[in-house]
Coordinates of C-alpha atoms in Angstrom, one line a residue:
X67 CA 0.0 0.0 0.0
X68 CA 3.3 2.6 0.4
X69 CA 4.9 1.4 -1.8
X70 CA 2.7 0.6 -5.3
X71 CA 1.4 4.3 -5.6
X72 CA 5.1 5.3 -5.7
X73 CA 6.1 3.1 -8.4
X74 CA 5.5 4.4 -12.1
X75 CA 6.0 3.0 -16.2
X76 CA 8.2 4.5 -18.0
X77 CA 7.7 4.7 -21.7
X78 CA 10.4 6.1 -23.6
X79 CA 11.1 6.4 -27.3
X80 CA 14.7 7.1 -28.2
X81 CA 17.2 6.7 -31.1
X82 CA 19.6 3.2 -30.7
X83 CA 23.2 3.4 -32.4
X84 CA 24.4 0.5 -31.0
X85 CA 23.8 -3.1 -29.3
X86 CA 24.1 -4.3 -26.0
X87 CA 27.4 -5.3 -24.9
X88 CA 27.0 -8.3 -23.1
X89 CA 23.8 -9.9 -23.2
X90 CA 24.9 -12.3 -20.0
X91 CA 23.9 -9.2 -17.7
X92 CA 20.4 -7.7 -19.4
X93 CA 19.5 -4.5 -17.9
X94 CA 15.0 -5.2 -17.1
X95 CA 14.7 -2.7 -19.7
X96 CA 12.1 -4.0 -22.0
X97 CA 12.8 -2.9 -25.7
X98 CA 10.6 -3.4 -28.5
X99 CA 12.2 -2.8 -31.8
X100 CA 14.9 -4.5 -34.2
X101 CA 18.4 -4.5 -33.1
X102 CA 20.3 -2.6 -35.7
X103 CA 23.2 -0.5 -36.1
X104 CA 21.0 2.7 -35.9
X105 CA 17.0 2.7 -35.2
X106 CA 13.9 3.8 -33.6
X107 CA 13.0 2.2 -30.8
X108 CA 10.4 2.5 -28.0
X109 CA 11.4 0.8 -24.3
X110 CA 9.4 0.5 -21.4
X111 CA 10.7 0.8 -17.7
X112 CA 10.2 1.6 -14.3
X113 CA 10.7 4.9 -12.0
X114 CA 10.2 5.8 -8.4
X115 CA 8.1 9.2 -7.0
X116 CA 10.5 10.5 -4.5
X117 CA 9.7 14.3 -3.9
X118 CA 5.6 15.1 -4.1
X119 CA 6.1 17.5 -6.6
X120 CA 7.2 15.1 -9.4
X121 CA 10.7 14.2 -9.4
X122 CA 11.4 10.4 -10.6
X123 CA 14.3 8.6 -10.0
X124 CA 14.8 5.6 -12.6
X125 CA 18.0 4.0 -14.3
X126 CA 20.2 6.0 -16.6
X127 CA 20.3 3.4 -19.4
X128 CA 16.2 4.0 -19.1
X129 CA 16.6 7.3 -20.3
X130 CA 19.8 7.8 -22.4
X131 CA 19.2 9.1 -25.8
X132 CA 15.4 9.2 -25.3
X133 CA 13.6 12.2 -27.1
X134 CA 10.5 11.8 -24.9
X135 CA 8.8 10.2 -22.1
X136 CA 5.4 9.0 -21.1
X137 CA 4.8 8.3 -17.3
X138 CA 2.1 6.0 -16.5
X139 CA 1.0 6.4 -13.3
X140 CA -0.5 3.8 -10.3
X141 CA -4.1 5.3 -11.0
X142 CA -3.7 5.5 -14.5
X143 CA -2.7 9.2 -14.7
X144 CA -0.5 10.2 -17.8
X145 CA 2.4 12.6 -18.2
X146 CA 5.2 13.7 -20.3
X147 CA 8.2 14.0 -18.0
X148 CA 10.9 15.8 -18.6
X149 CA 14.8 14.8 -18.2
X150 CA 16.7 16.8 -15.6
X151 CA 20.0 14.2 -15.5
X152 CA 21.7 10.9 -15.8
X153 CA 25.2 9.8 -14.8
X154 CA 26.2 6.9 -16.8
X155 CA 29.1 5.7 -14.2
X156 CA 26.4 4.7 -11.8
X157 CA 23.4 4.3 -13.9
X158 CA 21.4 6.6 -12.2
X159 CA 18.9 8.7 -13.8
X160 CA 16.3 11.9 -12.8
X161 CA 13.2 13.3 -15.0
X162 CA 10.6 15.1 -13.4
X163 CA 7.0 15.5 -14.5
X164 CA 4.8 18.4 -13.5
X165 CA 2.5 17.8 -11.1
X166 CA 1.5 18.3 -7.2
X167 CA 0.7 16.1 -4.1
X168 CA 2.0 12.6 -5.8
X169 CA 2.8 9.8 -3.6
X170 CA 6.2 9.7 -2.8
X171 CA 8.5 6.3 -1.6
X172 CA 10.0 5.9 1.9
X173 CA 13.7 5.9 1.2
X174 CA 15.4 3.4 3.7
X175 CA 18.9 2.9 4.4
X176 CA 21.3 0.7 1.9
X177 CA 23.9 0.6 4.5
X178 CA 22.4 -1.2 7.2
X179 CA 20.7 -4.6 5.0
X180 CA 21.6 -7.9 5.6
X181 CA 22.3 -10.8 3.7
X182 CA 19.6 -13.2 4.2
X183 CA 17.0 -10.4 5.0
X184 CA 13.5 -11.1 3.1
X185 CA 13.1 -8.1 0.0
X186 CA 10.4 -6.9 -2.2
X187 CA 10.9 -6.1 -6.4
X188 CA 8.1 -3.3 -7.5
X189 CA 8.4 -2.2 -10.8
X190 CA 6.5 -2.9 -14.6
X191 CA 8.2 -6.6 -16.3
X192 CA 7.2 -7.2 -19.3
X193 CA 4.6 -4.4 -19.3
X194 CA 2.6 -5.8 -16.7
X195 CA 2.4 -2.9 -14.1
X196 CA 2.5 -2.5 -10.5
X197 CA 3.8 -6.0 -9.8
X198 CA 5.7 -7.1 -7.2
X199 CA 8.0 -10.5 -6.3
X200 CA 9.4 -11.7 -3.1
X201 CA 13.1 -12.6 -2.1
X202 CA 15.9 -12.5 -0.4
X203 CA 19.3 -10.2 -0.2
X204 CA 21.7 -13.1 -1.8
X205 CA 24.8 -11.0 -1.7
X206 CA 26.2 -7.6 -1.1
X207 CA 28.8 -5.5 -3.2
X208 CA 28.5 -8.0 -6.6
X209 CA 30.2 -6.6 -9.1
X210 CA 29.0 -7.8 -12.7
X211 CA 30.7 -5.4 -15.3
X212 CA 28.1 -3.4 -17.3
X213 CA 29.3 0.0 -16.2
X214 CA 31.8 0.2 -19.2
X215 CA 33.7 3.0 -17.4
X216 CA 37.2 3.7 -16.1
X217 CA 35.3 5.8 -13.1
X218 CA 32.3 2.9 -12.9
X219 CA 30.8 2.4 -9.9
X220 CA 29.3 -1.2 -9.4
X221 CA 28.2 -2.5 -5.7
X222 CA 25.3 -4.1 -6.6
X223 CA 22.6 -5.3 -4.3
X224 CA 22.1 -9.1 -5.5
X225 CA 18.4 -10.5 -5.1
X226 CA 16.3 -13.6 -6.0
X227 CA 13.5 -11.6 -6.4
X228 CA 12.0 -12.4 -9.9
X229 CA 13.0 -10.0 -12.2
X230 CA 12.4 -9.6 -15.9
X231 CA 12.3 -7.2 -18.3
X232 CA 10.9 -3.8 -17.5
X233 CA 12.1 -3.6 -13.9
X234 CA 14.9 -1.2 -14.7
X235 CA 14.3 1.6 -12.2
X236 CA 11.6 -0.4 -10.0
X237 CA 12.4 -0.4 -6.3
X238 CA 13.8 -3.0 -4.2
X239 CA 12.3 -2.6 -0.9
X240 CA 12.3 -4.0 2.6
X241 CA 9.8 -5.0 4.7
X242 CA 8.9 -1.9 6.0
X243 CA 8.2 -0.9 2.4
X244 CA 11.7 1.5 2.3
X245 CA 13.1 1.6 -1.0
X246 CA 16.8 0.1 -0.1
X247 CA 17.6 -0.2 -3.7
X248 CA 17.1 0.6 -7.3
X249 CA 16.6 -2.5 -9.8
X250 CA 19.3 -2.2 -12.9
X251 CA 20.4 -5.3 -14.2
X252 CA 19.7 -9.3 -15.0
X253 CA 22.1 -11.8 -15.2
X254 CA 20.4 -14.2 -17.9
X255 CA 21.3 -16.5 -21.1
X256 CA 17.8 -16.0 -22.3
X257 CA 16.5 -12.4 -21.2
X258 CA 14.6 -13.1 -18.6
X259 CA 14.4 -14.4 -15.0
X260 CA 16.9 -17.5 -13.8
X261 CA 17.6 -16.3 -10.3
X262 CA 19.8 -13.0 -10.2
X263 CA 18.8 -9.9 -10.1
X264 CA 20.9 -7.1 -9.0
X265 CA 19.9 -3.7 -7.8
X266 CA 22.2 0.0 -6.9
X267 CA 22.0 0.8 -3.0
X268 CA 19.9 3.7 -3.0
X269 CA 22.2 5.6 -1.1
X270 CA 24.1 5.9 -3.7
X271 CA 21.2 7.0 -5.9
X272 CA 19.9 9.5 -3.6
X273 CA 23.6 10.9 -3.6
X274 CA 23.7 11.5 -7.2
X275 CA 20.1 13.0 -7.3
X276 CA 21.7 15.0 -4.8
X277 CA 23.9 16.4 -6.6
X278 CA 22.2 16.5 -10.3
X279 CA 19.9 19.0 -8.4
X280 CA 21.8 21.1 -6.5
X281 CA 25.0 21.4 -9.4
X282 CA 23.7 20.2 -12.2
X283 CA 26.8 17.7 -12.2
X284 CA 27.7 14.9 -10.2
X285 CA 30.6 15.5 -7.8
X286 CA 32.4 12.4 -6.9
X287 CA 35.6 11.8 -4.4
X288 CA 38.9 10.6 -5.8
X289 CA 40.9 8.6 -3.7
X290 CA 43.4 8.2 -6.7
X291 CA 44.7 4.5 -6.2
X292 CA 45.3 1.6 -8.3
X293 CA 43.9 -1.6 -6.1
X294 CA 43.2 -4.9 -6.0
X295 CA 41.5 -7.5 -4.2
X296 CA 43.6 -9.1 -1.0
X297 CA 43.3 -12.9 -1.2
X298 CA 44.6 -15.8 1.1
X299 CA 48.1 -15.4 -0.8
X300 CA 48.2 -11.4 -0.5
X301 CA 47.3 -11.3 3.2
X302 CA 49.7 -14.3 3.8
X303 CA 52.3 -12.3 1.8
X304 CA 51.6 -8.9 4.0
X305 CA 51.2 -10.2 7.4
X306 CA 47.1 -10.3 7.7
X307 CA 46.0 -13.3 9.8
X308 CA 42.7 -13.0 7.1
X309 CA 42.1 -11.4 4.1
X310 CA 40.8 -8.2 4.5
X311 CA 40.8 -5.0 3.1
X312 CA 42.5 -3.9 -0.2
X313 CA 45.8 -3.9 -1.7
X314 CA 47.3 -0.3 -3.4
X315 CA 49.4 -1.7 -6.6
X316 CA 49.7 2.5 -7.6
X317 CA 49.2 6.0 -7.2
X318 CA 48.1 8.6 -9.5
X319 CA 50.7 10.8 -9.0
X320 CA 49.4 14.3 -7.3
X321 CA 46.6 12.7 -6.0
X322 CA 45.5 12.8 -3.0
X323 CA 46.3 9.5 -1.9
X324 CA 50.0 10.4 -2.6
X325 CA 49.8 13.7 -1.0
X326 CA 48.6 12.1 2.3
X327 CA 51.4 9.2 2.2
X328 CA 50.1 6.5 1.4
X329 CA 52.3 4.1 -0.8
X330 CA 51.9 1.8 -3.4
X331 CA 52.2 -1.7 -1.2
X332 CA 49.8 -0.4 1.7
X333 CA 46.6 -2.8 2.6
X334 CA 43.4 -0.2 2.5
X335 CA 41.5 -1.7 5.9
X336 CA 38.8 0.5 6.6
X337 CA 36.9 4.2 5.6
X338 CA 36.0 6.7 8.5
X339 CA 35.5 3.4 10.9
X340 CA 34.0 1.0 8.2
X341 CA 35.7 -2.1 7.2
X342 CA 36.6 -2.5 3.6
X343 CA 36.2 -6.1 2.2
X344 CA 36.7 -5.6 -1.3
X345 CA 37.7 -3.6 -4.2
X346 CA 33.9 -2.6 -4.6
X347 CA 33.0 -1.5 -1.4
X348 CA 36.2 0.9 -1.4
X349 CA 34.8 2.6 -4.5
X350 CA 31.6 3.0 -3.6
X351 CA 32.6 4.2 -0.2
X352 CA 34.7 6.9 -1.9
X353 CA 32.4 8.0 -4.7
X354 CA 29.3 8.6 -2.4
X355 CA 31.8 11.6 -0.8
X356 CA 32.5 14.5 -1.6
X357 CA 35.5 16.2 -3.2
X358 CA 37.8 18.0 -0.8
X359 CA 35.7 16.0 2.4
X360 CA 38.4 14.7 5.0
X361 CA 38.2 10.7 5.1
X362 CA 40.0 8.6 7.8
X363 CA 41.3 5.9 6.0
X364 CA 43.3 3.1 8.3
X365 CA 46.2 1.5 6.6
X366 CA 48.3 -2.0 6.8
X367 CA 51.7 -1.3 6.7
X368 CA 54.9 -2.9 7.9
X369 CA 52.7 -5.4 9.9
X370 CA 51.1 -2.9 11.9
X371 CA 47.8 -0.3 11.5
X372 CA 48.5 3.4 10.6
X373 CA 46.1 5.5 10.9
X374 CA 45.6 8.1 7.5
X375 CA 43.7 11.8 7.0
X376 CA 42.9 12.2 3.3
X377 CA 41.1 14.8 1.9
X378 CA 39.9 13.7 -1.5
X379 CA 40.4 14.7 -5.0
X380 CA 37.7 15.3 -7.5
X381 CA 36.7 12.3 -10.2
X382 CA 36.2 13.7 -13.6
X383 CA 32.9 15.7 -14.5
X384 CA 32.0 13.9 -18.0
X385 CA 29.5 11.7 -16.7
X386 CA 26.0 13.9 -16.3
X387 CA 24.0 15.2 -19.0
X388 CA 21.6 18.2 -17.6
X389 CA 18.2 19.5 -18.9
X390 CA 20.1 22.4 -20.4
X391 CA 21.6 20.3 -23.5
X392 CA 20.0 21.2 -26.4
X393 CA 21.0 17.9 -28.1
X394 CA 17.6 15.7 -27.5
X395 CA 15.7 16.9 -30.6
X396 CA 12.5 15.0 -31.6
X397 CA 13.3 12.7 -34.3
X398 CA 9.9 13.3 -36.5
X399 CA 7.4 16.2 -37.1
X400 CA 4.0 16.5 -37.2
X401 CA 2.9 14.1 -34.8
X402 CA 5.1 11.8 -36.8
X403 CA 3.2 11.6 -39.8
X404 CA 3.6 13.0 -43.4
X405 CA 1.3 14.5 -45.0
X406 CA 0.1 16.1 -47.9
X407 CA -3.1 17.8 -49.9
X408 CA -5.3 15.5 -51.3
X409 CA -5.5 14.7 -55.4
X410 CA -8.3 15.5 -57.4
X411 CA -8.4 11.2 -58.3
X412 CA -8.0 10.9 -54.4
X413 CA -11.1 13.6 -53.2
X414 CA -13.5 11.9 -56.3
X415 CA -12.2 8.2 -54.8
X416 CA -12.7 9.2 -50.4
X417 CA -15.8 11.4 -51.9
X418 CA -14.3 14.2 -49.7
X419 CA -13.6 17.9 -50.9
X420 CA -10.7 18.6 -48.8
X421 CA -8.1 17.4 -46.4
X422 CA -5.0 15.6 -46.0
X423 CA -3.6 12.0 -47.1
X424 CA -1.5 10.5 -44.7
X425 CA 1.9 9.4 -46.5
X426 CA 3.9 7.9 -43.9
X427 CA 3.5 7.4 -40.2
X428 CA 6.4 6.8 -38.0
X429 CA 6.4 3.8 -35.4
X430 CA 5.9 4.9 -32.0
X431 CA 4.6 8.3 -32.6
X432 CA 2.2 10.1 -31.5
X433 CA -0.1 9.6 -34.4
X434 CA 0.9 5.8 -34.6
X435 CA 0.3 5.5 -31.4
X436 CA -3.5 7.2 -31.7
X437 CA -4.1 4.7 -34.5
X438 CA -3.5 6.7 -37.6
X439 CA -1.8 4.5 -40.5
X440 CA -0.3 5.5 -44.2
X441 CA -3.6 6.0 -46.5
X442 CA -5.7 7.4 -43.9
X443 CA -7.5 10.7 -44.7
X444 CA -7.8 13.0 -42.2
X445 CA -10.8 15.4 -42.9
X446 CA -11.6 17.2 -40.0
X447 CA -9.4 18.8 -36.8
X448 CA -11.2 19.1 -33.6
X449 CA -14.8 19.2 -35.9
X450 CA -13.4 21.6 -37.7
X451 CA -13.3 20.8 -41.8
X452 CA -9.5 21.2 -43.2
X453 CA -8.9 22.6 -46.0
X454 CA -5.4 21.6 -47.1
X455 CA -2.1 20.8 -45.2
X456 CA -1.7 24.5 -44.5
X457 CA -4.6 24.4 -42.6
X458 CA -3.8 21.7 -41.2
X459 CA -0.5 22.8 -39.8
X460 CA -2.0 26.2 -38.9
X461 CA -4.4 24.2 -36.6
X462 CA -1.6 22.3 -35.0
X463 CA 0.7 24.8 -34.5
X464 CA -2.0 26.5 -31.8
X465 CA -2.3 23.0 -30.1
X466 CA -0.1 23.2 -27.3
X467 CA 2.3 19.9 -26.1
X468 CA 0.0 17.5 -23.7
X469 CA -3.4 18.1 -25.7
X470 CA -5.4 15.8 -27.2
X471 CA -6.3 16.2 -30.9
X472 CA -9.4 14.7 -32.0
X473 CA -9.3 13.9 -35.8
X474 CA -12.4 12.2 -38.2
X475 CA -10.6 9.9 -40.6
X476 CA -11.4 8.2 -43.6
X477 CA -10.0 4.6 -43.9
X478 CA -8.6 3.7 -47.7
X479 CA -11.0 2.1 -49.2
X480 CA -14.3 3.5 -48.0
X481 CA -16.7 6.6 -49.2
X482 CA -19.4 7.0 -46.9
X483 CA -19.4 9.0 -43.3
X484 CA -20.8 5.9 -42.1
X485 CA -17.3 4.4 -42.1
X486 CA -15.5 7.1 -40.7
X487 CA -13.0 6.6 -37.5
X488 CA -13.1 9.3 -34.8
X489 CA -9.0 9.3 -33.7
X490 CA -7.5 11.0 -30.8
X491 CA -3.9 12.2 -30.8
X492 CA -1.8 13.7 -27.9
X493 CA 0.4 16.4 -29.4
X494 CA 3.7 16.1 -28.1
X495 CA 6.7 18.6 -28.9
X496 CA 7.7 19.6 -32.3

């Protein structure tokens, strides 16, 4: 009952240049289109309400290179959202829709779940809405490789939760109905479900939202190390009784690391009091902090513990993509159609006197979407008779983006009013 009213669909449409990398680890982004070098295509996934005036937090890959978006609310409410920012090294994403009073998610605490503990997946698979599967937490800090990024951040939550496609930017709750996590990725040989699904912490969400709305940008500590994982033979080789922590093979030189003394051959045990365990907790830990924020960072060295202030660098800003860029352009006119005046063999065969003859309609349009196909007629705009493809264009240049068009149609083939179609058609922008 929390949770369902807070979870949305997103529909996007967006150009695709490319393939998926590695079809082992499917994002539960449900795509519907062929998979070229270079094509239309429409996906559906899922988004969470977290501030009651309409920001949506969803996955990154959701939205990237999406010209529009249609959010399907719980009760069945529609809106075009708009993007505000993405950051691809975490696959986190923010759109926004306008609106007031909308039901908003408890956000819980990623930091403080438990392997074992019994999780909830909310989100749209396979199109089917507002659904929701039961699990457990099968592992923490998984680290799967689909963040193709020198600066990726992976630490996924791992669930058995079913998952399928669609669930990219669904919830992972806990029992309490907190959102603990935010669903991203499959690992599958056949696209859906066979027992992994794997999820961001959401406080490492929440931090980026952070700071795509207050900078526009994502800042992001740098630690500035080159590190690996400490096995049996490491901590053997360094004087460990376990392994633990992680192992510095290299500095970046000027980086902040260096400047606080640490050395390439140091064991990385713990952040302000937290124990590391692996290569993707320490990245994690350092990119949910702040550039120029003081960390404690306690050090194995020389068989003993030495204790380290560092006060971090700043990662690279390439990542986020703001609501400023000018560079999502809708990819069709018109509503997506093509149109033109009618022929005098084409008025004498429809019986009509005027209006326009639908050339071509582009897949996943707003006019394909209404139900308008190539050979269609449209006579009429809002009851109003059109006279030609000026007119027509004069009539939708007044519409403004989110209203409904109501068009009378003439289906190829037919003559009589009898066998007229009345069409509706949300304008979207131009």
């Amino acid at each position: 009952e929390q949770i369902l009213p807070a979870v949305v669909t997103v529909q996007s449409e967006m150009i695709i240049s490319q393939v998926p990398r590695d079809d082992n680890h499917k994002f539960f982004w449900e795509k519907q289109g062929e998979e070229d070098s270079e094509f239309f295509q429409q996906g559906t996934g899922s988004g969470i309400i977290i501030t009651k005036d309409g920001y949506i937090l969803t996955n990154y890959h959701v939205i990237e290179n999406a010209t529009s978006f249609n959010i399907i609310l719980y009760d069945r409410r529609e809106y075009q959202a708009k993007f505000i920012g993405g950051d691809p090294n975490t696959d986190v994403g923010l759109i926004k829709i306008t609106a007031a009073n909308l039901p908003t998610a408890f956000i819980g605490n990623s930091d403080s779940i438990k392997i074992g503990e019994w999780v909830m997946a909310v989100g749209s698979p396979l199109n089917f809405s507002s659904t929701i599967t039961a699990g457990i937490i099968s592992a923490l800090g998984r680290n799967i490789r689909i963040i193709d990024s020198e600066y990726g951040v992976e630490n996924f939550i791992q669930t058995d939760a079913v998952i399928n496609p669609g669930n990219s930017g669904g919830a992972l709750i806990n029992l309490n109905g907190e959102v603990i996590g935010l669903n991203t990725a499959i690992a599958t040989r056949t696209g859906l479900y066979q027992g992994y699904g794997f999820a961001i912490p959401i406080n490492l969400a929440t931090k980026i939202v952070h700071d795509i709305v207050t900078f526009g940008e994502v800042r992001r500590g740098l630690l500035g190390v080159s590190i690996s994982e400490v096995n049996s033979r490491v901590a053997k080789g360094v004087g460990l009784s376990r392994p633990t922590g992680v192992f510095v093979q290299g500095l970046q030189p000027g980086k902040a690391a260096e400047q606080a003394g640490l050395r390439s051959g140091d064991v990385i045990l713990s952040v302000d009091g937290s124990e590391v365990i692996s290569v993707n907790d320490l990245q994690i830990r350092i990119a949910s902090k702040n550039p120029d924020q003081v960390v404690v960072l306690k050090v194995w060295r020389d068989l003993e513990e030495v204790t380290f202030r560092v006060k971090l660098g700043q990662a690279p800003i390439n990542q986020t993509i703001n609501s400023n860029n000018n560079h999502r352009k809708k990819p069709f006119k018109n509503l997506g159609m093509q149109i033109r005046d009618l022929t005098s063999m084409e008025q004498k065969t429809f019986d009509l006197k005027s209006g326009v003859f639908i050339d071509n309609v582009k897949g996943g349009s707003p006019a394909n979407k209404g139900g308008i196909f190539p050979g269609f007629v449209i006579y009429r705009f809002n009851d109003e008779q059109i006279k030609d493809k000026d007119d027509f264009e004069s009539k939708l240049s007044k519409m403004k983006t989110g209203q409904v068009v109501k068009f009378t149609i003439r289906p190829p083939g037919f003559r009589d009013a009898a066998d007229d179609r009345i069409l509706f058609v949300e304008v979207d922008e131009q």
